[in-house]
PDB file of C-alpha atoms (C1' of nucleotides) in Angstrom:
ATOM      1  CA  MET H1275      22.871  33.679 -27.610  1.00 90.00           C
ATOM      2  CA  ARG H1276      21.110  36.904 -28.360  1.00 97.00           C
ATOM      3  CA  LEU H1277      22.005  40.529 -27.740  1.00 98.00           C
ATOM      4  CA  PRO H1278      20.523  41.862 -24.479  1.00 98.00           C
ATOM      5  CA  THR H1279      18.099  44.758 -24.325  1.00 98.00           C
ATOM      6  CA  SER H1280      20.864  46.939 -22.889  1.00 98.00           C
ATOM      7  CA  PHE H1281      22.669  46.690 -26.231  1.00 98.00           C
ATOM      8  CA  TYR H1282      19.882  48.665 -27.914  1.00 98.00           C
ATOM      9  CA  ARG H1283      19.390  51.270 -25.194  1.00 98.00           C
ATOM     10  CA  ARG H1284      22.174  53.434 -26.511  1.00 98.00           C
ATOM     11  CA  ASP H1285      22.453  56.169 -29.097  1.00 98.00           C
ATOM     12  CA  ALA H1286      21.246  55.142 -32.576  1.00 98.00           C
ATOM     13  CA  THR H1287      24.597  55.900 -34.159  1.00 98.00           C
ATOM     14  CA  THR H1288      26.431  53.742 -31.630  1.00 98.00           C
ATOM     15  CA  VAL H1289      24.015  50.860 -32.141  1.00 98.00           C
ATOM     16  CA  ALA H1290      24.064  51.187 -35.934  1.00 98.00           C
ATOM     17  CA  ARG H1291      27.835  50.805 -35.961  1.00 98.00           C
ATOM     18  CA  ALA H1292      27.845  48.003 -33.392  1.00 98.00           C
ATOM     19  CA  LEU H1293      25.323  45.956 -35.382  1.00 98.00           C
ATOM     20  CA  ILE H1294      27.657  45.533 -38.362  1.00 98.00           C
ATOM     21  CA  GLY H1295      28.858  41.920 -38.340  1.00 98.00           C
ATOM     22  CA  CYS H1296      26.081  40.732 -36.006  1.00 98.00           C
ATOM     23  CA  VAL H1297      23.636  38.016 -37.040  1.00 98.00           C
ATOM     24  CA  LEU H1298      19.998  38.887 -37.683  1.00 98.00           C
ATOM     25  CA  VAL H1299      17.805  35.843 -37.061  1.00 98.00           C
ATOM     26  CA  ASN H1300      14.153  35.172 -37.880  1.00 98.00           C
ATOM     27  CA  GLY H1301      13.229  31.592 -37.093  1.00 98.00           C
ATOM     28  CA  ALA H1302      15.224  29.248 -39.309  1.00 98.00           C
ATOM     29  CA  ARG H1303      16.703  32.012 -41.436  1.00 98.00           C
ATOM     30  CA  ALA H1304      19.628  34.262 -40.596  1.00 98.00           C
ATOM     31  CA  GLY H1305      21.919  36.801 -42.230  1.00 98.00           C
ATOM     32  CA  ILE H1306      25.026  38.740 -41.263  1.00 98.00           C
ATOM     33  CA  ILE H1307      24.297  42.455 -40.967  1.00 98.00           C
ATOM     34  CA  VAL H1308      26.585  44.344 -43.347  1.00 98.00           C
ATOM     35  CA  GLU H1309      24.858  47.736 -43.691  1.00 98.00           C
ATOM     36  CA  THR H1310      22.787  49.936 -41.336  1.00 98.00           C
ATOM     37  CA  GLU H1311      21.523  53.487 -40.982  1.00 98.00           C
ATOM     38  CA  ALA H1312      20.912  55.462 -37.775  1.00 98.00           C
ATOM     39  CA  TYR H1313      17.772  57.587 -37.498  1.00 98.00           C
ATOM     40  CA  HIS H1314      17.554  59.973 -34.592  1.00 97.00           C
ATOM     41  CA  GLY H1315      14.678  61.687 -32.803  1.00 96.00           C
ATOM     42  CA  PRO H1316      12.409  64.573 -33.823  1.00 95.00           C
ATOM     43  CA  GLU H1317      15.374  66.833 -34.577  1.00 96.00           C
ATOM     44  CA  ASP H1318      16.494  64.491 -37.377  1.00 97.00           C
ATOM     45  CA  LEU H1319      14.692  65.712 -40.488  1.00 96.00           C
ATOM     46  CA  ALA H1320      15.173  62.378 -42.244  1.00 97.00           C
ATOM     47  CA  SER H1321      13.630  60.338 -39.423  1.00 97.00           C
ATOM     48  CA  HIS H1322      10.077  59.113 -39.143  1.00 96.00           C
ATOM     49  CA  ALA H1323      10.237  60.605 -35.658  1.00 95.00           C
ATOM     50  CA  ARG H1324      10.459  64.114 -37.111  1.00 94.00           C
ATOM     51  CA  PHE H1325       6.715  64.785 -36.680  1.00 91.00           C
ATOM     52  CA  GLY H1326       6.735  63.870 -33.025  1.00 88.00           C
ATOM     53  CA  ARG H1327       5.269  60.950 -31.231  1.00 82.00           C
ATOM     54  CA  GLY H1328       1.763  61.170 -32.617  1.00 68.00           C
ATOM     55  CA  ASP H1329      -0.302  60.115 -29.636  1.00 61.00           C
ATOM     56  CA  GLY H1330      -0.563  56.392 -29.956  1.00 55.00           C
ATOM     57  CA  THR H1331      -2.215  56.083 -33.339  1.00 64.00           C
ATOM     58  CA  ALA H1332       0.823  57.006 -35.359  1.00 75.00           C
ATOM     59  CA  ARG H1333       2.756  54.283 -37.098  1.00 88.00           C
ATOM     60  CA  THR H1334       5.915  55.684 -35.616  1.00 92.00           C
ATOM     61  CA  SER H1335       4.906  55.780 -31.974  1.00 94.00           C
ATOM     62  CA  VAL H1336       6.932  52.636 -31.387  1.00 96.00           C
ATOM     63  CA  MET H1337      10.052  54.693 -32.088  1.00 96.00           C
ATOM     64  CA  PHE H1338       9.378  56.637 -28.909  1.00 96.00           C
ATOM     65  CA  GLY H1339       9.340  53.532 -26.771  1.00 96.00           C
ATOM     66  CA  PRO H1340      12.412  51.899 -25.218  1.00 98.00           C
ATOM     67  CA  GLY H1341      15.135  50.337 -27.379  1.00 98.00           C
ATOM     68  CA  GLY H1342      15.112  46.690 -28.395  1.00 98.00           C
ATOM     69  CA  ILE H1343      11.750  46.584 -30.188  1.00 98.00           C
ATOM     70  CA  SER H1344      11.209  46.011 -33.915  1.00 98.00           C
ATOM     71  CA  TYR H1345       9.706  48.666 -36.173  1.00 98.00           C
ATOM     72  CA  VAL H1346       8.521  47.319 -39.535  1.00 98.00           C
ATOM     73  CA  TYR H1347       6.734  49.552 -42.032  1.00 97.00           C
ATOM     74  CA  LEU H1348       5.736  49.549 -45.684  1.00 97.00           C
ATOM     75  CA  CYS H1349       7.667  51.846 -48.012  1.00 97.00           C
ATOM     76  CA  TYR H1350       6.526  52.952 -51.465  1.00 97.00           C
ATOM     77  CA  GLY H1351       3.552  50.668 -51.024  1.00 96.00           C
ATOM     78  CA  ILE H1352       5.725  47.701 -51.874  1.00 97.00           C
ATOM     79  CA  HIS H1353       8.685  47.052 -49.619  1.00 98.00           C
ATOM     80  CA  GLU H1354       8.749  46.170 -45.951  1.00 98.00           C
ATOM     81  CA  MET H1355      11.525  47.906 -43.996  1.00 98.00           C
ATOM     82  CA  PHE H1356      12.993  46.417 -40.852  1.00 98.00           C
ATOM     83  CA  ASN H1357      14.212  48.716 -38.084  1.00 98.00           C
ATOM     84  CA  ILE H1358      15.229  48.306 -34.458  1.00 98.00           C
ATOM     85  CA  VAL H1359      14.240  50.974 -31.944  1.00 98.00           C
ATOM     86  CA  THR H1360      17.226  52.298 -29.969  1.00 98.00           C
ATOM     87  CA  GLY H1361      17.866  54.552 -26.983  1.00 98.00           C
ATOM     88  CA  GLU H1362      15.624  55.155 -24.002  1.00 98.00           C
ATOM     89  CA  ALA H1363      11.878  55.673 -23.990  1.00 97.00           C
ATOM     90  CA  GLY H1364      11.097  59.117 -25.358  1.00 95.00           C
ATOM     91  CA  ASP H1365      14.164  59.373 -27.605  1.00 96.00           C
ATOM     92  CA  GLY H1366      12.416  58.434 -30.857  1.00 96.00           C
ATOM     93  CA  GLN H1367      15.385  56.665 -32.444  1.00 97.00           C
ATOM     94  CA  ALA H1368      15.774  53.609 -34.665  1.00 98.00           C
ATOM     95  CA  VAL H1369      18.313  51.801 -36.826  1.00 98.00           C
ATOM     96  CA  LEU H1370      17.377  50.602 -40.330  1.00 98.00           C
ATOM     97  CA  ILE H1371      18.927  47.321 -41.466  1.00 98.00           C
ATOM     98  CA  ARG H1372      19.880  47.987 -45.091  1.00 98.00           C
ATOM     99  CA  ALA H1373      21.721  44.827 -46.092  1.00 98.00           C
ATOM    100  CA  ILE H1374      22.622  41.336 -44.906  1.00 98.00           C
ATOM    101  CA  ALA H1375      24.883  38.596 -46.234  1.00 98.00           C
ATOM    102  CA  PRO H1376      23.357  35.104 -46.413  1.00 98.00           C
ATOM    103  CA  HIS H1377      24.131  32.989 -43.370  1.00 97.00           C
ATOM    104  CA  LEU H1378      21.633  30.245 -42.466  1.00 97.00           C
ATOM    105  CA  GLY H1379      18.674  29.005 -44.468  1.00 97.00           C
ATOM    106  CA  LEU H1380      19.365  31.401 -47.330  1.00 98.00           C
ATOM    107  CA  PRO H1381      20.683  30.846 -50.864  1.00 97.00           C
ATOM    108  CA  ASP H1382      24.389  31.531 -51.099  1.00 97.00           C
ATOM    109  CA  ASP H1383      23.915  34.624 -53.210  1.00 97.00           C
ATOM    110  CA  PRO H1384      25.484  37.932 -52.121  1.00 97.00           C
ATOM    111  CA  ALA H1385      22.569  39.824 -53.684  1.00 97.00           C
ATOM    112  CA  ILE H1386      19.901  38.016 -51.698  1.00 97.00           C
ATOM    113  CA  GLY H1387      19.894  40.604 -48.888  1.00 98.00           C
ATOM    114  CA  ARG H1388      21.405  43.572 -50.697  1.00 98.00           C
ATOM    115  CA  GLY H1389      19.057  46.484 -49.949  1.00 98.00           C
ATOM    116  CA  PRO H1390      16.476  47.103 -47.193  1.00 98.00           C
ATOM    117  CA  GLY H1391      13.587  45.628 -49.157  1.00 98.00           C
ATOM    118  CA  LYS H1392      15.641  42.530 -49.945  1.00 98.00           C
ATOM    119  CA  VAL H1393      16.531  42.033 -46.284  1.00 98.00           C
ATOM    120  CA  THR H1394      12.899  41.588 -45.277  1.00 98.00           C
ATOM    121  CA  THR H1395      12.117  39.410 -48.285  1.00 98.00           C
ATOM    122  CA  ALA H1396      15.086  37.125 -47.585  1.00 98.00           C
ATOM    123  CA  LEU H1397      14.255  36.688 -43.902  1.00 98.00           C
ATOM    124  CA  ALA H1398      10.457  36.607 -44.395  1.00 98.00           C
ATOM    125  CA  ILE H1399       9.962  39.696 -42.215  1.00 98.00           C
ATOM    126  CA  ASP H1400       6.767  41.692 -42.657  1.00 97.00           C
ATOM    127  CA  ARG H1401       4.532  43.999 -40.648  1.00 97.00           C
ATOM    128  CA  ARG H1402       3.254  41.127 -38.545  1.00 97.00           C
ATOM    129  CA  LEU H1403       6.664  41.364 -36.897  1.00 98.00           C
ATOM    130  CA  ASP H1404       6.230  45.053 -36.075  1.00 97.00           C
ATOM    131  CA  ARG H1405       6.649  45.982 -32.404  1.00 97.00           C
ATOM    132  CA  LYS H1406       8.191  42.714 -31.328  1.00 98.00           C
ATOM    133  CA  ASN H1407      10.603  42.487 -28.420  1.00 98.00           C
ATOM    134  CA  LEU H1408      13.946  41.235 -29.737  1.00 98.00           C
ATOM    135  CA  ALA H1409      14.834  39.935 -26.271  1.00 98.00           C
ATOM    136  CA  ARG H1410      12.460  37.046 -26.803  1.00 96.00           C
ATOM    137  CA  GLY H1411      10.696  35.370 -29.695  1.00 97.00           C
ATOM    138  CA  PRO H1412      11.911  34.099 -33.087  1.00 98.00           C
ATOM    139  CA  LEU H1413      13.177  37.503 -34.231  1.00 98.00           C
ATOM    140  CA  PHE H1414      16.464  38.635 -32.667  1.00 98.00           C
ATOM    141  CA  VAL H1415      20.091  39.590 -33.208  1.00 98.00           C
ATOM    142  CA  ALA H1416      23.061  37.511 -32.093  1.00 98.00           C
ATOM    143  CA  PRO H1417      26.641  38.767 -31.695  1.00 98.00           C
ATOM    144  CA  GLY H1418      28.924  38.234 -34.653  1.00 94.00           C
ATOM    145  CA  PRO H1419      32.135  36.223 -34.572  1.00 88.00           C
ATOM    146  CA  GLU H1420      35.395  37.971 -33.720  1.00 82.00           C
ATOM    147  CA  PRO H1421      37.196  39.874 -34.981  1.00 88.00           C
ATOM    148  CA  ALA H1422      35.054  42.911 -35.669  1.00 91.00           C
ATOM    149  CA  PRO H1423      34.806  43.743 -39.380  1.00 98.00           C
ATOM    150  CA  PRO H1424      36.221  46.883 -41.005  1.00 98.00           C
ATOM    151  CA  ILE H1425      33.534  49.568 -40.984  1.00 98.00           C
ATOM    152  CA  THR H1426      33.046  52.601 -43.204  1.00 97.00           C
ATOM    153  CA  SER H1427      30.449  55.372 -42.875  1.00 97.00           C
ATOM    154  CA  GLY H1428      28.784  57.863 -45.189  1.00 97.00           C
ATOM    155  CA  PRO H1429      25.537  59.764 -45.858  1.00 96.00           C
ATOM    156  CA  ARG H1430      22.222  57.908 -45.650  1.00 97.00           C
ATOM    157  CA  ILE H1431      20.450  56.818 -48.834  1.00 96.00           C
ATOM    158  CA  GLY H1432      17.266  58.375 -50.187  1.00 95.00           C
ATOM    159  CA  VAL H1433      16.928  61.222 -47.704  1.00 96.00           C
ATOM    160  CA  ALA H1434      17.863  64.182 -49.872  1.00 93.00           C
ATOM    161  CA  TYR H1435      14.795  66.034 -48.571  1.00 93.00           C
ATOM    162  CA  ALA H1436      16.278  66.193 -45.076  1.00 95.00           C
ATOM    163  CA  GLY H1437      18.255  69.408 -45.524  1.00 92.00           C
ATOM    164  CA  ALA H1438      21.319  69.622 -43.314  1.00 94.00           C
ATOM    165  CA  TRP H1439      20.666  66.150 -41.969  1.00 96.00           C
ATOM    166  CA  ALA H1440      20.874  64.554 -45.420  1.00 95.00           C
ATOM    167  CA  GLY H1441      24.643  64.667 -45.572  1.00 95.00           C
ATOM    168  CA  ARG H1442      25.478  63.432 -42.099  1.00 97.00           C
ATOM    169  CA  PRO H1443      27.404  60.153 -41.975  1.00 98.00           C
ATOM    170  CA  PHE H1444      24.800  57.987 -40.299  1.00 98.00           C
ATOM    171  CA  ARG H1445      25.111  55.059 -42.702  1.00 98.00           C
ATOM    172  CA  PHE H1446      27.524  52.288 -41.763  1.00 98.00           C
ATOM    173  CA  TRP H1447      28.701  49.320 -43.776  1.00 98.00           C
ATOM    174  CA  TRP H1448      31.208  46.490 -43.804  1.00 98.00           C
ATOM    175  CA  ALA H1449      34.014  47.839 -45.989  1.00 97.00           C
ATOM    176  CA  ASP H1450      34.209  46.192 -49.409  1.00 95.00           C
ATOM    177  CA  HIS H1451      31.581  43.583 -48.562  1.00 97.00           C
ATOM    178  CA  PRO H1452      29.828  42.185 -51.669  1.00 97.00           C
ATOM    179  CA  SER H1453      26.380  42.316 -50.039  1.00 98.00           C
ATOM    180  CA  VAL H1454      26.452  46.057 -49.329  1.00 97.00           C
ATOM    181  CA  SER H1455      23.738  47.837 -51.294  1.00 94.00           C
ATOM    182  CA  ARG H1456      25.858  50.545 -52.841  1.00 75.00           C
ATOM    183  CA  GLY H1457      29.465  51.320 -53.524  1.00 47.00           C
ATOM    184  CA  ALA H1458      31.148  50.416 -50.348  1.00 40.00           C
ATOM    185  CA  ALA H1459      34.670  51.607 -50.426  1.00 37.00           C
ATOM    186  CA  ALA H1460      35.359  51.675 -54.112  1.00 37.00           C
ATOM    187  CA  PRO H1461      38.761  52.925 -53.055  1.00 34.00           C
ATOM    188  CA  SER H1462      40.475  54.036 -56.149  1.00 31.00           C
ATOM    189  CA  ALA H1463      38.545  51.874 -58.474  1.00 34.00           C
ATOM    190  CA  SER H1464      37.353  54.866 -60.206  1.00 35.00           C
ATOM    191  CA  PRO H1465      37.190  56.111 -63.403  1.00 39.00           C
ATOM    192  CA  ALA H1466      39.690  56.855 -65.912  1.00 37.00           C
ATOM    193  CA  PRO H1467      36.849  58.202 -67.907  1.00 39.00           C
ATOM    194  CA  SER H1468      38.861  59.882 -70.543  1.00 36.00           C
ATOM    195  CA  LEU H1469      38.831  57.372 -73.329  1.00 36.00           C
ATOM    196  CA  ALA H1470      35.086  57.014 -73.415  1.00 38.00           C
ATOM    197  CA  PRO H1471      33.568  58.126 -76.667  1.00 40.00           C
ATOM    198  CA  SER H1472      31.274  61.075 -76.426  1.00 37.00           C
ATOM    199  CA  ARG H1473      27.877  60.149 -75.159  1.00 38.00           C
ATOM    200  CA  THR H1474      24.955  61.063 -77.274  1.00 39.00           C
ATOM    201  CA  THR H1475      22.436  61.579 -74.551  1.00 41.00           C
ATOM    202  CA  VAL H1476      23.044  63.847 -71.626  1.00 41.00           C
ATOM    203  CA  SER H1477      21.137  62.169 -68.877  1.00 40.00           C
ATOM    204  CA  THR H1478      23.527  63.165 -66.180  1.00 40.00           C
ATOM    205  CA  ARG H1479      20.834  64.376 -63.863  1.00 43.00           C
ATOM    206  CA  ARG H1480      20.924  62.384 -60.686  1.00 46.00           C
ATOM    207  CA  LYS H1481      17.808  62.386 -58.646  1.00 44.00           C
ATOM    208  CA  ARG H1482      18.458  60.851 -55.277  1.00 49.00           C
TER     209      ARG H1482
ATOM    210  C1'  DG F 140     -12.050  63.540 -48.064  1.00 71.08           C
ATOM    211  C1'  DC F 141      -8.432  64.423 -51.622  1.00 71.08           C
ATOM    212  C1'  DC F 142      -3.633  65.075 -52.912  1.00 71.08           C
ATOM    213  C1'  DT F 143       1.332  64.387 -52.498  1.00 71.08           C
ATOM    214  C1'  DG F 144       5.346  61.940 -51.879  1.00 71.08           C
ATOM    215  C1'  DG F 145       8.230  58.664 -49.935  1.00 71.08           C
ATOM    216  C1'  DA F 146      14.386  55.227 -45.384  1.00 71.08           C
ATOM    217  C1'  DT F 147      12.866  50.921 -52.941  1.00 71.08           C
ATOM    218  C1'  DT F 148      13.443  47.732 -56.641  1.00 71.08           C
ATOM    219  C1'  DA F 149      13.076  45.740 -61.232  1.00 71.08           C
ATOM    220  C1'  DT F 150      12.617  46.689 -65.792  1.00 71.08           C
ATOM    221  C1'  DC F 151      11.562  49.726 -70.202  1.00 71.08           C
TER     222       DC F 151
ATOM    223  C1'  DA U1039      13.763  56.853 -66.625  1.00 71.08           C
ATOM    224  C1'  DT U1040       9.747  54.952 -64.498  1.00 71.08           C
ATOM    225  C1'  DA U1041       5.961  51.773 -62.985  1.00 71.08           C
ATOM    226  C1'  DA U1042       4.349  49.330 -59.099  1.00 71.08           C
ATOM    227  C1'  DT U1043       1.342  50.266 -54.986  1.00 71.08           C
ATOM    228  C1'  DC U1044      -0.134  51.834 -49.988  1.00 71.08           C
ATOM    229  C1'  DC U1045      -0.124  54.815 -46.165  1.00 71.08           C
ATOM    230  C1'  DA U1046       0.714  59.087 -43.416  1.00 71.08           C
ATOM    231  C1'  DG U1047       0.683  63.995 -43.287  1.00 71.08           C
ATOM    232  C1'  DG U1048      -1.225  68.325 -44.738  1.00 71.08           C
ATOM    233  C1'  DC U1049      -4.844  70.880 -46.102  1.00 71.08           C
ATOM    234  C1'  DA U1050      -9.745  71.996 -47.391  1.00 71.08           C
TER     235       DA U1050
END
DNA sequence: GCCTGGATTATC
DNA sequence: ATAATCCAGGCA
């Protein structure tokens, strides 16, 4: 059973949240989606859609098509990123799959799909699977088992350049799940920093 | 054409 | 902290 096209033809934020707990399948391999990010249309300064639809030649033109199609691109020259186009034709939206937990055909290691580059490596997804219809073919998403998992949201990762859009809570993850790429809830597990001896180097600068 | 900078990850 | 490594956008 796979999710129907209608599932994807909704707002990116709605789809990003709804995908948590679903099963991402590529052939004989599958993982449970535990972390996603919503990217909106041209108004979203963090989105690849921010430069407009680019008349057919642009890598991102697929984002302006109807929901339910894959969008796979190369980031930093090294990592393949897997996205699913959402909304209606013309919207320019997509959801990035940032982390999966191993399910079928994968080593039972919570780190195997922890991070967007790891997701594509684990499931053997690359740019040959760009622009594929998830309603048919070996690449698709199936509904997850009930009950729905606990979901938390927060700012997207690595988009500090996006001005006001950088801080919006468009990242969703399965609360406290070990395969989430960065500090899920970390409820009160914090600090108590006081007893630490003075550090000699002051490298407190945080880039992203 | 040339330059810049990423929706990252592993390692120095 | 930074190398690895490729492509799109911006400008000349």
